[in-house]
Amino acid sequence: MLRVAVVGSGPSGVYTAQALLNQSLVPDVRVHVLDRLPTPYGLVRYGVAPDHEKIKSLQNSLRAVLEDERVTFAGHVQIGGPGGVPPGRLAELYHAVVYCVGAAADRPLAVPGEDLPGSCSATRFVSWYSAHPDSAPGDFALRARSAVVIGVGNVAVDVARILARGADELRATDVPSTALGALAGSRVREVHIAGRRGPSQARFTTKELRELGALPGARIVVDPAELALDPAYAAPDGLPLPSVVRRNLEVLHGWAAQGQSAAPDAVRTIRLRFFLRPAELLERGGRVAGVRFARTVPDGAGGVQDTGRYEDVEAQLVLRAVGYRGVELPGLPFDPVRGTVPHEAGRVLRDGAPSPGEYVAGWIKRGPTGVIGSNRSCAKETVASLIEDAPLLARRPAADDPLAVLRGWGLRPVGWDGWLSIERAEAELGRSLGRGPVKIPDWPGLLAAARGEDG
């Protein structure tokens, strides 16, 4: 029997477990999926916007893998870091360990004023409305009149859409009560989405972009002059463009043609801005009061250059959505420049050589690129390497009952039955509020629910 630990129960971790189950060269494999959180599904539970029901339904296919009799889920198991199990000790319990720990940090802007109150990462905002237990329920009071989201990817569009969406429209989702209440009392009336390059280089998908235009009570404003700076926008028929870029430009062209007159029922305005590079966050009364942008133009080589002109945009809330970054896991090698674990086809490299029994998959392996489905092929590559190494791995010592050893080390893993108890508690919480299932947003509540205790 080959015992494998997969650290992380998000898409990359579950796809890794699935690939281990589906391969036929080593028929007797047992997989323990370990997660720091007492809940499974990772980014699908705590990163996908609550109004994206179709993407969130991916939990159903991940669930099927975790319910396989050859797989054991163990949440509330910290690997590495303070109070966690060092990777070296974890390696003593399994023939192989695959780290699928994602990219939990956000990229900073590295501009003056970035640390002002009212300025934070979009990651933190997403965690708040997704009820991540590491997020404080009262993080966002939403007293701002104007918000700026820096970045032109899907995360930027998600947070802008949630800011502009009415609370009544989110009541049917699993948004926690504290976030729903804050959104109901939101004073935000204007949301700016700003990118330093042009629309043809934006990273959002057309579906996400169109959703902005379908928001009731919101109008979309784009500046035709900014769009016209992009050579691909000005002459799309003469350039070989990816289909998603062409569709995005068509959507933006339609909005520009509609003009900037407000609809009679418009409550909020979303402004899509391009060729604006954040240069400084402005302060008033000890809080962020706006963003000073440097105007940019295409440099003819695929990038942009500053024009020497600046524009100030008022904002009492600034959310940066300029990408994620991997975080070093103490005990594993780490490339601080790339934000990944050095590897060769998924095999962890220590001092340039493969480390027996240690593997990576997902964002910590390749960086924060691709969509959720990209993790499937990434996991298959890593599992192919692991199975190729299986004859040697099987000779390594492994514990007969690794979870019993973890308990002996003082950990209190939450198993699949504990997760099912959390699901029942969230369904009951929702019923008590006249809603569908509502997420429990804090560690004590989740752990109490996992143990069947009253909250």
XYZ file of C-alpha atoms in Angstrom, residues 52-231:
180
model
C -21.253 32.744 -8.947
C -23.370 29.707 -8.214
C -22.250 27.751 -11.279
C -18.567 27.935 -10.325
C -19.341 27.243 -6.665
C -21.172 24.094 -7.767
C -17.727 22.693 -8.574
C -17.782 21.680 -4.902
C -20.007 18.777 -5.944
C -17.307 17.179 -8.116
C -14.614 17.873 -5.498
C -16.895 16.301 -2.898
C -17.149 13.077 -4.903
C -13.369 12.660 -4.715
C -13.177 13.398 -0.992
C -15.955 10.878 -0.300
C -14.093 8.058 -2.062
C -13.314 5.256 0.396
C -9.622 5.481 -0.475
C -9.482 9.147 0.572
C -9.556 10.553 4.107
C -10.137 14.245 4.776
C -8.474 15.725 7.857
C -9.077 19.413 8.454
C -7.721 21.643 11.229
C -4.236 20.221 10.614
C -1.537 22.881 10.435
C 1.566 21.916 8.468
C 4.599 24.157 8.980
C 4.652 27.446 10.821
C 4.073 28.121 14.528
C 2.354 25.209 16.206
C 2.293 23.216 12.987
C 3.796 19.885 12.002
C 7.158 20.476 10.289
C 7.377 19.006 6.774
C 10.265 16.827 7.911
C 8.114 15.154 10.571
C 5.153 14.813 8.201
C 7.441 12.986 5.753
C 8.038 10.339 8.434
C 4.358 9.360 8.341
C 3.800 8.903 4.588
C 5.552 7.422 1.595
C 5.008 10.728 -0.217
C 3.667 14.195 0.522
C 2.236 16.532 -2.137
C 2.018 20.202 -1.136
C -0.913 22.034 -2.739
C -0.948 25.109 -0.515
C -1.758 27.720 -3.165
C -0.642 31.352 -3.116
C -2.151 32.987 -0.059
C -0.484 36.417 -0.126
C -1.323 39.354 -2.356
C 1.110 41.462 -4.336
C 1.700 44.946 -2.913
C 1.553 48.133 -4.986
C 4.789 49.426 -3.431
C 3.614 53.056 -3.496
C 3.498 55.687 -0.734
C 0.347 55.575 1.381
C -0.423 51.941 0.659
C -0.651 51.136 4.380
C -3.172 53.868 5.196
C -6.423 52.794 6.883
C -8.997 52.247 4.150
C -6.405 50.677 1.833
C -6.147 46.899 1.760
C -5.919 43.913 -0.513
C -8.823 42.595 -2.520
C -7.889 39.226 -1.009
C -8.886 40.525 2.407
C -12.186 41.850 1.057
C -12.923 38.521 -0.657
C -12.120 36.653 2.567
C -14.516 38.932 4.441
C -17.547 38.391 2.214
C -16.642 34.696 1.833
C -16.632 34.177 5.647
C -13.021 32.988 5.840
C -12.385 32.310 9.538
C -9.106 34.267 9.455
C -11.044 37.401 8.489
C -12.594 39.643 11.136
C -16.379 39.792 10.587
C -16.411 43.559 11.165
C -13.535 44.337 8.796
C -15.574 46.475 6.391
C -18.198 49.017 7.435
C -18.452 50.371 3.846
C -18.882 54.014 4.856
C -16.912 55.098 1.789
C -18.692 57.071 -0.921
C -16.155 56.195 -3.591
C -14.030 53.047 -3.953
C -11.093 52.350 -6.248
C -10.195 48.800 -7.250
C -6.685 48.648 -8.695
C -6.312 45.837 -11.201
C -8.154 44.596 -14.277
C -8.503 40.870 -13.666
C -11.434 38.730 -12.583
C -10.780 39.350 -8.875
C -11.005 43.107 -9.464
C -14.282 42.658 -11.337
C -15.625 40.371 -8.587
C -15.012 42.824 -5.756
C -16.349 45.739 -7.813
C -19.501 43.752 -8.596
C -20.062 42.876 -4.922
C -19.587 46.535 -3.950
C -22.125 47.600 -6.568
C -24.647 44.825 -5.976
C -27.626 45.376 -3.698
C -27.762 43.344 -0.497
C -31.186 41.973 -1.433
C -29.640 40.287 -4.461
C -27.103 38.527 -2.215
C -29.599 37.391 0.401
C -30.128 34.114 -1.438
C -26.391 33.311 -1.284
C -24.267 32.019 1.601
C -22.796 35.468 2.421
C -22.388 35.694 6.222
C -24.855 37.877 8.104
C -22.270 40.481 9.128
C -21.166 41.043 5.536
C -24.748 41.109 4.269
C -25.635 43.723 6.867
C -22.635 45.859 5.938
C -23.520 45.646 2.244
C -27.123 46.604 3.043
C -25.877 49.752 4.782
C -23.177 50.525 2.202
C -22.717 54.175 1.247
C -20.594 53.312 -1.804
C -22.035 55.063 -4.836
C -19.066 55.025 -7.207
C -16.615 52.232 -7.968
C -13.551 52.768 -10.167
C -11.698 49.811 -11.712
C -8.286 51.016 -12.878
C -5.455 49.368 -14.793
C -2.088 50.703 -15.885
C -2.368 49.198 -19.364
C -5.052 49.136 -22.032
C -8.251 47.117 -22.430
C -6.662 44.574 -24.764
C -4.255 43.624 -21.960
C -6.876 43.334 -19.220
C -7.098 39.876 -17.672
C -10.820 39.567 -17.027
C -12.989 37.113 -18.918
C -15.863 38.320 -21.073
C -18.439 36.598 -18.868
C -17.206 38.525 -15.816
C -17.155 41.761 -17.786
C -20.713 41.348 -19.074
C -21.965 40.652 -15.560
C -21.077 44.224 -14.621
C -23.396 45.517 -17.316
C -26.224 43.279 -16.081
C -26.231 44.660 -12.531
C -29.598 46.222 -11.690
C -29.350 49.774 -10.423
C -25.829 50.298 -11.760
C -24.487 52.073 -14.820
C -21.159 51.413 -16.539
C -18.997 54.298 -17.700
C -15.967 53.966 -19.961
C -13.943 56.792 -21.435
C -13.756 56.461 -25.240
C -10.547 58.519 -25.255
C -8.827 55.996 -22.966
C -10.042 53.069 -25.050
C -8.805 54.727 -28.242
C -5.239 54.797 -26.905
C -5.086 51.018 -27.259
C -3.979 50.079 -30.810
